XYZ file of C-alpha atoms in Angstrom:
734
model
C 63.811 142.654 98.016
C 62.606 140.899 100.874
C 63.445 141.211 104.697
C 60.803 139.901 106.234
C 63.012 135.872 107.059
C 65.695 137.996 108.635
C 65.391 137.297 112.609
C 65.830 140.624 114.721
C 69.792 140.835 114.422
C 70.300 140.167 110.713
C 68.136 143.041 110.421
C 69.656 145.535 112.447
C 72.918 144.316 110.466
C 71.156 144.987 107.328
C 69.943 148.385 107.946
C 72.250 150.175 110.034
C 72.949 152.869 107.548
C 76.535 155.179 109.116
C 79.491 154.847 110.414
C 81.607 151.544 111.341
C 79.888 148.192 112.171
C 81.195 145.008 113.214
C 78.780 141.663 113.332
C 79.945 138.986 114.480
C 78.688 136.046 112.448
C 78.833 132.881 114.208
C 78.772 129.417 112.276
C 76.179 128.952 110.160
C 74.363 132.252 111.220
C 73.378 133.647 108.113
C 76.429 135.677 107.823
C 76.289 135.476 103.236
C 72.417 136.726 103.429
C 73.290 139.692 105.392
C 75.802 140.614 103.330
C 73.993 140.986 99.728
C 71.517 142.056 101.818
C 73.646 145.080 103.503
C 74.329 145.512 99.774
C 70.641 145.467 98.436
C 69.176 147.552 101.153
C 72.093 150.530 100.387
C 71.583 150.559 96.802
C 67.587 150.246 96.711
C 66.725 152.107 101.195
C 69.847 154.548 101.375
C 69.931 155.375 97.571
C 73.894 154.480 97.274
C 75.027 154.897 94.186
C 76.405 150.917 93.567
C 79.903 151.734 92.121
C 80.141 153.243 95.512
C 80.005 150.355 97.662
C 83.467 148.186 98.136
C 82.838 144.516 98.723
C 86.159 141.938 99.631
C 86.484 138.370 100.353
C 88.877 135.942 100.238
C 87.612 133.010 97.604
C 86.605 133.403 93.937
C 83.823 131.235 95.101
C 82.634 133.588 97.704
C 82.729 136.208 95.378
C 81.101 135.039 92.827
C 78.191 133.718 95.245
C 77.750 137.592 96.751
C 77.399 138.868 92.977
C 75.030 136.487 91.494
C 72.764 137.351 94.774
C 72.819 140.975 94.776
C 71.672 140.342 91.042
C 69.102 138.285 92.282
C 67.698 140.641 94.210
C 68.032 143.818 91.893
C 67.706 144.858 88.626
C 70.990 147.084 88.611
C 71.859 148.072 84.932
C 75.266 149.683 84.028
C 77.231 150.708 87.263
C 77.600 147.770 89.704
C 78.902 147.085 93.361
C 82.973 146.213 92.765
C 82.655 142.956 94.746
C 85.877 140.595 94.366
C 89.016 139.090 96.650
C 91.475 141.370 98.257
C 93.864 140.301 95.412
C 91.564 140.731 92.558
C 90.923 144.332 93.714
C 94.347 144.994 93.961
C 95.121 143.995 90.978
C 92.648 146.112 89.421
C 94.103 149.118 91.334
C 97.395 148.152 90.148
C 96.716 148.224 86.897
C 95.444 151.569 86.561
C 98.136 153.021 88.767
C 101.400 151.313 89.350
C 103.192 153.655 87.257
C 103.557 155.307 90.278
C 105.653 152.817 91.250
C 107.882 153.141 88.392
C 106.088 149.716 86.826
C 104.651 149.423 83.598
C 100.798 148.148 83.535
C 101.544 145.134 82.026
C 103.215 143.599 84.505
C 103.082 139.795 85.106
C 102.451 137.429 88.240
C 104.859 135.201 89.637
C 103.625 132.594 90.312
C 105.079 130.102 93.361
C 107.367 128.157 90.511
C 108.325 131.438 88.919
C 109.856 132.608 92.378
C 111.187 129.849 93.364
C 113.353 129.977 89.834
C 113.938 133.532 90.813
C 114.990 133.513 94.181
C 117.479 130.752 93.194
C 118.480 133.668 90.885
C 119.089 135.253 93.234
C 121.007 133.660 95.569
C 123.624 132.154 93.000
C 124.327 136.306 93.010
C 124.378 136.953 95.790
C 126.664 133.615 96.545
C 124.107 132.373 99.319
C 124.447 128.198 99.345
C 120.853 126.746 98.391
C 122.089 124.106 100.280
C 122.472 126.219 103.744
C 119.440 128.331 103.140
C 116.275 126.554 101.592
C 114.805 128.459 98.826
C 111.606 127.825 99.602
C 112.248 128.510 103.451
C 113.814 132.448 102.557
C 111.120 132.936 100.463
C 108.544 131.814 102.984
C 110.277 134.290 105.307
C 109.790 137.130 102.439
C 106.457 136.482 102.238
C 106.111 136.536 105.943
C 107.638 140.482 105.947
C 104.942 141.541 103.106
C 102.093 139.903 104.865
C 103.519 142.324 108.058
C 103.064 145.217 105.282
C 107.257 145.123 105.706
C 109.546 146.485 102.797
C 113.215 145.731 102.992
C 113.853 149.404 104.294
C 111.284 148.173 107.338
C 113.210 145.745 108.345
C 115.870 145.429 110.933
C 118.090 142.707 111.113
C 120.467 143.709 113.400
C 116.940 142.237 115.682
C 117.141 139.524 113.944
C 118.118 136.241 115.003
C 120.939 134.737 113.188
C 119.634 132.135 110.338
C 117.032 131.577 107.902
C 115.012 135.054 108.875
C 118.241 137.095 109.105
C 119.527 135.634 105.386
C 115.828 136.209 103.894
C 115.973 139.750 104.560
C 119.248 140.317 103.440
C 117.922 138.647 100.091
C 114.464 140.614 100.429
C 115.936 143.751 98.575
C 117.586 141.638 96.065
C 114.479 139.591 94.847
C 112.446 142.843 95.337
C 114.928 143.822 92.391
C 115.126 141.296 90.011
C 111.314 141.560 90.094
C 111.312 145.050 89.203
C 114.106 144.170 86.056
C 111.414 141.352 84.873
C 108.853 143.609 85.491
C 106.661 141.472 87.976
C 104.497 141.002 91.060
C 104.517 138.093 92.844
C 101.102 137.315 94.392
C 102.292 139.179 97.902
C 102.879 142.407 96.090
C 99.568 142.919 94.591
C 98.464 143.312 97.951
C 101.806 145.442 99.511
C 102.191 147.554 96.050
C 98.664 148.527 96.641
C 98.707 149.545 99.790
C 101.841 151.822 98.807
C 100.039 153.573 96.742
C 97.353 154.340 99.048
C 99.795 154.915 102.003
C 102.286 156.938 99.644
C 100.320 158.877 97.434
C 97.407 160.989 99.699
C 95.639 162.543 96.381
C 94.948 158.533 95.675
C 93.863 157.916 98.318
C 92.101 160.987 98.721
C 90.194 159.887 95.511
C 89.024 156.137 96.296
C 88.296 157.154 99.621
C 85.564 159.713 98.182
C 84.541 157.173 95.579
C 84.354 154.373 98.184
C 81.471 155.596 100.289
C 80.666 151.979 102.231
C 83.153 149.073 102.657
C 82.432 145.525 103.520
C 84.670 142.939 104.289
C 83.572 139.387 104.984
C 85.175 136.822 106.677
C 87.421 139.773 108.514
C 89.109 136.877 110.930
C 91.629 135.893 108.281
C 92.896 139.370 107.316
C 96.449 139.771 107.877
C 98.550 143.014 108.518
C 98.524 144.344 105.029
C 94.611 143.456 104.305
C 93.936 145.501 107.502
C 96.207 148.425 106.285
C 94.590 148.706 103.498
C 91.016 149.001 104.654
C 91.882 151.567 107.334
C 93.961 153.204 104.046
C 90.602 153.192 102.567
C 87.949 153.914 105.295
C 89.331 156.891 106.418
C 86.803 159.481 104.621
C 83.232 158.125 105.292
C 84.222 155.693 107.976
C 81.427 153.627 106.616
C 83.245 150.335 107.385
C 81.308 147.190 108.166
C 83.146 144.426 108.683
C 81.612 140.504 108.884
C 83.296 137.301 111.049
C 83.701 134.580 113.431
C 86.799 134.928 116.151
C 86.036 131.740 116.501
C 86.493 130.915 113.016
C 90.384 132.271 112.896
C 92.325 128.904 111.938
C 94.893 130.563 109.410
C 97.750 132.230 111.898
C 100.196 130.134 110.216
C 99.361 131.803 106.657
C 99.953 135.265 108.437
C 95.476 136.152 109.351
C 95.770 138.253 112.760
C 92.881 137.601 115.152
C 93.987 140.688 116.751
C 92.389 142.405 113.937
C 88.927 141.821 114.756
C 89.573 141.939 118.106
C 90.955 145.337 118.048
C 88.534 146.648 115.654
C 86.378 148.398 118.012
C 89.271 150.438 119.814
C 90.329 151.529 115.915
C 87.048 152.434 114.994
C 85.620 154.511 118.260
C 81.722 154.526 118.217
C 81.493 150.927 116.463
C 78.520 149.452 116.450
C 78.489 145.661 117.321
C 76.033 143.127 116.503
C 76.443 139.560 117.525
C 74.452 136.614 115.060
C 73.620 134.537 117.181
C 71.314 132.401 116.489
C 71.894 129.378 113.524
C 70.315 127.883 111.065
C 72.811 124.679 110.311
C 73.097 122.534 113.318
C 70.930 120.605 115.803
C 71.453 122.098 119.779
C 73.658 119.161 120.800
C 76.567 120.097 118.252
C 76.542 123.455 118.747
C 76.702 122.815 122.347
C 79.442 120.580 121.806
C 81.564 122.935 119.373
C 80.793 125.968 121.740
C 81.616 123.842 124.803
C 85.731 123.149 123.531
C 85.819 127.139 122.025
C 84.386 128.578 125.182
C 88.096 127.353 126.641
C 89.622 130.102 124.667
C 90.786 133.222 126.716
C 90.947 135.917 123.488
C 87.762 135.389 121.674
C 84.228 137.785 121.754
C 81.415 136.032 123.983
C 78.696 134.840 121.782
C 77.014 131.498 122.513
C 75.463 129.998 119.809
C 71.661 128.869 119.814
C 69.162 127.320 117.100
C 65.543 127.191 116.392
C 66.148 123.166 115.252
C 65.957 120.203 116.871
C 67.816 119.064 119.646
C 68.811 115.880 117.509
C 71.050 112.814 118.625
C 73.668 113.350 120.895
C 77.180 113.175 119.475
C 78.741 110.082 119.728
C 82.439 109.753 120.266
C 84.422 106.498 119.806
C 87.310 104.879 121.471
C 89.298 103.008 119.000
C 92.401 100.543 119.769
C 93.852 102.148 116.358
C 93.720 103.634 113.619
C 92.859 100.623 111.641
C 90.114 100.008 114.348
C 88.925 104.048 114.163
C 88.530 103.701 110.155
C 86.447 100.501 110.499
C 84.291 102.526 112.599
C 83.611 105.401 110.651
C 83.367 103.063 107.350
C 80.094 101.403 109.501
C 78.851 104.053 110.835
C 78.778 105.352 107.141
C 77.066 103.003 105.442
C 74.247 102.985 107.698
C 73.738 105.929 107.398
C 73.776 105.445 103.737
C 71.331 102.703 103.912
C 69.486 102.905 107.548
C 68.948 107.551 106.908
C 68.856 107.796 103.233
C 72.374 109.744 103.299
C 74.417 110.627 100.492
C 77.798 109.725 100.476
C 78.384 113.499 99.282
C 76.480 115.054 102.160
C 78.813 113.017 105.022
C 82.307 114.223 105.137
C 86.096 112.704 107.101
C 87.600 115.174 108.694
C 91.177 114.867 109.693
C 94.197 117.392 111.529
C 96.466 116.060 108.936
C 96.970 114.983 105.418
C 98.756 111.646 106.587
C 95.696 110.710 107.773
C 94.008 109.682 104.891
C 96.341 106.682 104.271
C 94.494 104.058 106.491
C 91.104 105.453 106.104
C 91.455 105.017 102.120
C 92.505 101.374 102.347
C 89.083 100.981 104.558
C 86.560 102.594 102.486
C 88.633 101.566 99.259
C 88.422 97.692 100.444
C 84.848 98.280 100.865
C 83.838 99.353 98.039
C 82.226 103.173 99.218
C 83.166 105.732 97.038
C 85.920 108.900 97.918
C 87.064 111.547 97.366
C 90.522 113.627 98.644
C 89.540 117.297 98.619
C 91.905 119.844 98.976
C 94.804 117.253 98.193
C 95.893 114.367 96.344
C 95.414 110.745 97.771
C 97.621 108.344 99.595
C 99.965 107.490 96.994
C 99.729 110.185 94.391
C 101.506 112.794 96.770
C 104.897 113.554 95.697
C 107.108 112.281 98.149
C 105.208 109.237 98.361
C 105.704 108.952 94.643
C 109.333 109.844 94.804
C 110.244 107.279 97.295
C 108.232 103.999 95.760
C 109.747 105.255 92.203
C 113.417 104.250 94.079
C 111.839 100.818 95.322
C 110.280 100.324 91.808
C 113.557 100.703 90.166
C 115.082 98.029 92.433
C 111.793 96.100 91.600
C 112.658 96.064 88.164
C 116.032 97.866 87.094
C 114.360 98.810 82.998
C 111.184 100.928 84.490
C 113.253 103.550 82.746
C 110.074 106.020 84.000
C 110.627 105.936 87.681
C 114.435 106.253 87.304
C 113.777 109.279 85.203
C 111.821 110.758 87.555
C 114.502 110.137 90.716
C 117.325 110.668 89.045
C 117.550 114.215 90.249
C 115.528 114.094 93.501
C 116.836 115.370 95.525
C 118.833 117.590 93.340
C 122.639 116.046 92.842
C 123.800 117.791 89.794
C 122.847 115.484 86.824
C 121.639 118.257 84.288
C 118.725 117.846 81.237
C 121.613 118.041 78.858
C 123.513 115.082 80.553
C 120.528 112.694 80.743
C 119.246 113.773 77.106
C 122.612 112.510 75.523
C 122.182 109.308 77.530
C 118.963 109.070 76.492
C 119.664 109.716 72.813
C 122.805 106.597 73.201
C 120.148 104.622 74.905
C 117.483 104.827 71.879
C 120.096 104.095 69.451
C 121.592 101.292 70.918
C 118.252 100.291 72.337
C 119.527 99.934 75.905
C 117.417 100.695 78.771
C 118.235 104.036 80.690
C 119.977 102.253 83.294
C 122.692 100.767 80.813
C 122.998 103.367 79.244
C 123.875 105.328 82.876
C 126.016 102.291 83.287
C 127.402 102.654 79.860
C 128.659 106.237 80.201
C 131.500 105.343 82.503
C 133.267 104.135 78.796
C 131.665 105.838 76.199
C 132.395 109.486 78.766
C 128.755 110.583 77.081
C 128.639 113.758 79.411
C 130.920 116.053 81.154
C 133.513 114.249 83.266
C 131.634 116.231 86.882
C 128.042 114.991 85.257
C 129.827 111.647 85.038
C 130.655 111.619 88.200
C 127.208 112.443 89.868
C 126.065 109.407 87.760
C 127.994 107.241 89.073
C 127.549 108.161 92.737
C 123.914 108.111 91.551
C 123.892 104.309 90.353
C 126.231 103.350 93.975
C 122.887 104.590 95.438
C 120.970 102.111 93.403
C 123.468 98.776 93.838
C 122.930 99.618 96.941
C 119.706 99.327 98.162
C 119.682 96.686 95.387
C 121.968 94.501 97.421
C 119.272 95.637 100.724
C 116.341 94.471 98.653
C 117.854 91.287 97.977
C 117.954 90.424 101.847
C 113.921 90.502 101.538
C 112.492 93.113 104.016
C 110.576 95.554 102.357
C 111.094 97.851 106.163
C 114.458 97.816 105.311
C 114.959 98.881 101.938
C 112.302 102.356 102.774
C 114.526 103.019 105.541
C 117.647 102.670 103.157
C 116.203 104.308 100.337
C 114.942 107.551 102.479
C 118.523 107.571 104.303
C 120.876 106.949 101.477
C 118.742 108.938 98.237
C 118.746 112.423 100.988
C 115.237 112.114 100.592
C 115.082 112.505 104.527
C 118.035 115.150 104.541
C 116.905 117.024 101.909
C 113.264 117.783 104.143
C 115.061 118.503 107.069
C 116.768 121.113 105.577
C 113.813 122.591 104.640
C 112.251 122.989 107.462
C 109.046 124.489 106.302
C 105.421 123.542 106.864
C 104.752 121.869 103.624
C 108.234 119.146 104.603
C 107.224 118.763 108.162
C 103.728 117.290 106.503
C 105.493 115.845 103.774
C 107.442 113.975 106.560
C 104.383 113.232 108.110
C 102.941 111.184 104.815
C 106.391 109.031 104.701
C 105.962 108.126 108.330
C 102.560 106.594 107.530
C 103.948 105.430 104.662
C 106.573 103.131 106.980
C 102.734 102.339 108.739
C 101.642 101.166 104.810
C 104.233 98.741 104.393
C 103.888 97.782 108.260
C 100.449 96.576 108.189
C 100.456 95.534 104.318
C 103.199 92.903 106.138
C 101.012 91.963 108.844
C 97.978 90.971 106.255
C 100.333 88.561 104.431
C 101.427 90.530 102.057
C 104.877 90.591 102.778
C 107.176 91.250 99.854
C 107.839 94.118 97.807
C 105.790 93.452 94.657
C 103.030 92.651 96.534
C 103.378 96.284 98.427
C 103.879 97.987 95.085
C 100.807 96.428 93.570
C 98.533 97.579 96.540
C 99.921 100.652 96.404
C 99.497 101.211 92.372
C 96.118 99.795 92.575
C 95.459 102.724 95.130
C 96.934 105.212 93.231
C 95.369 104.619 89.780
C 92.058 104.102 91.084
C 89.445 106.312 88.873
C 86.884 108.712 90.425
C 83.748 106.842 90.551
C 81.064 108.113 89.027
C 77.852 106.536 91.765
C 74.525 108.483 91.494
C 74.974 108.935 95.352
C 77.430 110.955 95.300
C 81.453 110.721 96.455
C 82.096 110.749 100.182
C 84.846 113.780 100.502
C 87.782 113.324 102.984
C 89.210 116.587 103.968
C 91.944 118.456 106.516
C 90.137 121.018 108.937
C 91.572 123.292 107.503
C 89.919 122.753 104.489
C 86.420 122.011 105.525
C 85.743 125.837 106.962
C 82.899 127.236 104.851
C 81.789 123.971 103.811
C 78.428 121.941 105.438
C 77.190 118.222 105.695
C 74.578 116.453 107.410
C 77.184 113.809 108.860
C 80.748 114.354 109.836
C 83.250 112.540 111.485
C 86.147 114.231 113.113
C 88.920 111.432 113.614
C 92.252 111.352 115.697
C 90.550 113.265 118.394
C 94.057 112.715 120.624
C 96.615 114.945 122.666
C 99.624 114.800 119.557
C 97.343 115.166 116.718
C 93.993 117.360 117.458
C 95.700 119.825 119.533
C 98.411 119.631 117.459
C 102.118 118.573 119.028
C 103.099 121.572 117.397
C 101.288 123.555 119.514
C 101.200 122.489 123.321
C 104.512 124.771 123.559
C 102.981 127.523 122.201
C 99.478 129.563 123.967
C 98.071 131.390 120.579
C 98.948 128.384 118.566
C 96.623 126.190 121.027
C 93.830 128.305 121.182
C 94.537 127.943 117.483
C 93.398 124.349 117.540
C 90.148 124.929 119.250
C 89.053 126.990 116.891
C 89.819 124.598 114.591
C 87.615 121.774 116.088
C 84.881 124.504 116.643
C 84.821 124.763 113.008
C 84.977 121.118 111.888
C 82.748 120.021 114.592
C 80.218 123.234 112.892
C 80.235 121.899 110.201
C 77.311 119.160 110.911
C 73.682 119.102 110.198
C 71.993 116.374 112.253
C 74.637 114.280 113.120
C 78.307 114.237 114.785
C 80.633 111.928 115.669
C 84.475 111.977 117.154
C 86.727 109.335 117.576
C 90.230 108.886 119.358
C 91.859 105.678 118.991
C 94.032 104.683 121.849
C 97.509 103.331 119.503
C 98.161 104.842 115.738
C 101.502 103.157 114.742
C 104.330 105.868 113.336
C 106.515 105.299 111.144
C 106.829 101.946 111.612
C 106.683 101.528 115.677
C 102.993 102.207 117.774
C 102.250 104.955 120.252
C 100.112 105.035 122.766
C 97.507 108.268 122.118
C 95.800 110.168 124.944
C 92.296 111.796 124.256
C 92.100 114.678 123.440
C 92.055 117.017 125.788
C 89.548 118.994 124.206
C 86.719 116.493 124.989
C 87.018 117.192 128.670
C 85.083 120.125 127.611
C 82.020 118.099 126.767
C 78.938 117.754 128.447
C 77.897 114.384 129.357
C 74.946 115.546 128.011
C 75.203 116.232 124.409
C 77.634 112.996 124.184
C 77.930 109.312 124.062
C 81.063 107.772 124.584
C 81.872 104.475 123.536
C 84.830 102.062 122.971
C 86.057 99.200 121.392
C 86.428 95.833 123.129
C 87.778 97.751 126.080
C 87.816 96.793 129.504
C 87.326 99.159 132.621
C 90.890 99.134 132.884
C 91.465 99.928 129.647
C 89.309 102.960 129.096
C 90.526 106.528 129.011
C 90.231 108.629 131.869
C 88.469 111.437 130.870
C 85.483 113.426 132.270
C 82.075 111.641 131.496
C 81.855 107.468 131.554
C 81.535 105.276 128.498
C 77.937 103.816 127.594
C 78.520 99.349 126.730
C 78.730 100.419 123.399
C 81.470 98.392 122.317
C 81.073 96.510 118.798
C 81.129 93.174 118.445
C 82.732 92.758 115.722
C 85.593 94.168 117.153
C 88.682 92.266 118.164
C 89.630 92.685 121.379
C 93.169 94.381 121.977
C 96.004 92.821 121.103
C 99.269 93.549 122.697
C 102.101 94.963 120.181
C 105.007 92.843 119.169
C 107.468 92.859 121.103
C 109.967 94.319 118.216
C 107.279 97.028 118.254
C 108.097 100.445 120.105
C 105.784 100.370 123.038
C 105.778 104.421 125.217
C 105.116 101.750 128.791
C 108.058 101.732 130.942
C 108.869 100.958 134.213
C 109.218 104.261 135.242
C 105.183 104.899 133.907
C 103.486 105.420 130.618
C 104.403 108.477 128.403
C 102.316 109.473 124.989
C 102.727 112.825 123.496
C 100.637 115.416 124.883
C 101.416 113.200 128.885
C 101.085 115.957 131.658
C 104.181 114.976 133.476
C 105.883 117.164 137.047
C 109.918 117.244 137.820
C 111.259 118.024 141.102
C 113.183 121.481 139.282
C 110.942 122.507 136.228
C 107.615 121.976 136.972
C 104.694 120.875 134.956
C 105.055 120.069 131.294
C 103.808 118.569 128.289
C 105.413 116.061 126.679
C 105.988 117.055 122.383
C 108.016 114.159 121.656
C 109.513 111.142 122.269
C 112.549 109.058 121.108
C 114.767 106.272 122.257
C 113.446 102.438 123.294
C 112.154 101.307 126.563
C 115.613 101.260 128.560
C 116.757 104.549 127.234
C 113.462 106.216 126.506
C 113.319 110.294 126.003
C 111.365 112.949 126.115
C 111.249 116.368 124.912
C 109.065 117.947 127.388
C 107.963 121.193 127.506
C 108.014 123.595 130.746
C 106.787 126.970 131.357
C 108.843 130.232 131.016
C 111.396 130.466 131.769
C 112.376 126.565 131.462
C 111.145 126.252 127.847
C 111.789 123.039 125.912
C 113.965 120.036 128.044
C 115.158 117.149 126.707
C 114.838 114.433 129.775
C 116.300 111.050 129.977
C 113.038 108.802 131.647
C 115.583 106.803 133.745
C 117.495 109.954 135.207
C 114.532 112.502 135.276
C 112.428 111.009 138.237
C 109.332 112.294 136.389
C 105.701 111.892 137.498
C 103.034 111.219 135.203
C 99.429 113.725 136.397
């Protein structure tokens, strides 16, 4: 075991032997090396038995890498450290001891689809309408209860607001009873049941407290309440607990992670030794300065400053685009330059964005230029369920013989046409040699199905016929609007009201933009658009020896690194996301998300933002992200595309002549496009305004046209959200 390559702070963390230890490890500071070297040092130098060491991380990949590194450092024969994820560790414990909780140790583990099936059964028994209370939403609330280490008996329904959360609290014990009847646990149960064992059975807790003399937890900033409780229960005896993490990289609040866990660690564990790893081995100093300048604005953080012995490096390049197409073309051009001139492989560069919907234009531009790419952590835009569903309606309207598309949508949204009824119609079609649509129409006379199903089929056929009439009018945008409306798809997503459903709405909004652009490009017919979409959806993964360019969300990129990184969509409303502007904690998490994205880059970092974006087929003006205000001039060059000094954005620093010669000049939106500019001022998501009564606020959303524009504005307490008419509110744009 060679510790010579460790820096002084890393060495202190590795050799610390007794008592609680918190290692605040900045991005790229070598935390994995510290954890593995610490495990090896405990075994070799401190003579700690390998199987009395418990190391916990969050992903199987990280656990596997940790095991491999430890094996390479030590010649372990026989016992070895417990290195696993939280869920794997808890499963191991439960397989041995769950009988204490009344389950058999051969219990099943239900995945998300199993859970959904079970919750629907429970709702039916309890007489809860799935239309009024979406099952996925109720499951989400139950999961949140479990992540907070709350069993049904711990809840206080009287203190809950009316709605989905209260209904979920009432359904929680019914759901748990059904799981037990099936001798099954869901994913969250693995954690909370292990916690219950250690909390409710002191002898068992004492046994494992004695066993694990040293506990190490990686990515501690990502722990939720039940994970924190588990660690507390397991470390009571020896108190040799080492946590490694970075509060500046806490970006999973939406799935239960609590940044307070790392911030309060010192108070919960008196006598904690704190070691900061601030030397970065990944990035240039300019990249670190840009990232640090953004995140240091957060109040809820531990002070740290990343530095490096690497070169200062090239300045960060911030590009102001006309619109999302110009933005994507700039990214594409730079990627080609870096590949051609600097020898960067495509798979050593990455494009990062805040929402999945942003990938659509990027994919279109990359495909047109022949660049190999892959959407990481998600599907290509045209392969996403909501996009395929809506396009399936349009394909059936265009080609009634397309039985595959018809079968996909006949019960989406759910409209009561069951599997048995559909099978009867399909058998009839096979016998008579007719299409599925013809068989469905014949059902009115043949009465193959029960009357109730027959009525639902007739209603569905009416939807298809109405859409066909709209299609014959020749406007694809109008057809798309009516598909989402008349099918009930939009209403279904609205009722779900989950993070997932909101993301699907964003993707459908982007589909409007895709159709609009297709029309502008001269592909004005429905057939042309569907053909183009099909080519994208069916594009094979390119096998290129130079690698494939990864596209991913900022949440997905954590733990990765690349020579060059492009962070696109740096505008108020995207990053920071509009949903965060009314919540200070979420707003700080958006800063951390930005920090994580920036620090993925080793050598070069590019930031882009657009003056306009097409949302839901309409053109909106956007302001540059407020986060850009924090980045000093000396580390960032700002360029724009064909803007005059009058149209250049007003934020810190100046623009340096660099407009792309190839970029066309800015064109005013068509008269029928939605423009935010009104006689009363210019508004966009993120615009700061002043009201005579409510004070200063931030625009969260816009609706209406130029003559009747309304704004949803968030004001400071006690006012909160207000919907205001621009023509009457007398707002001042700040």
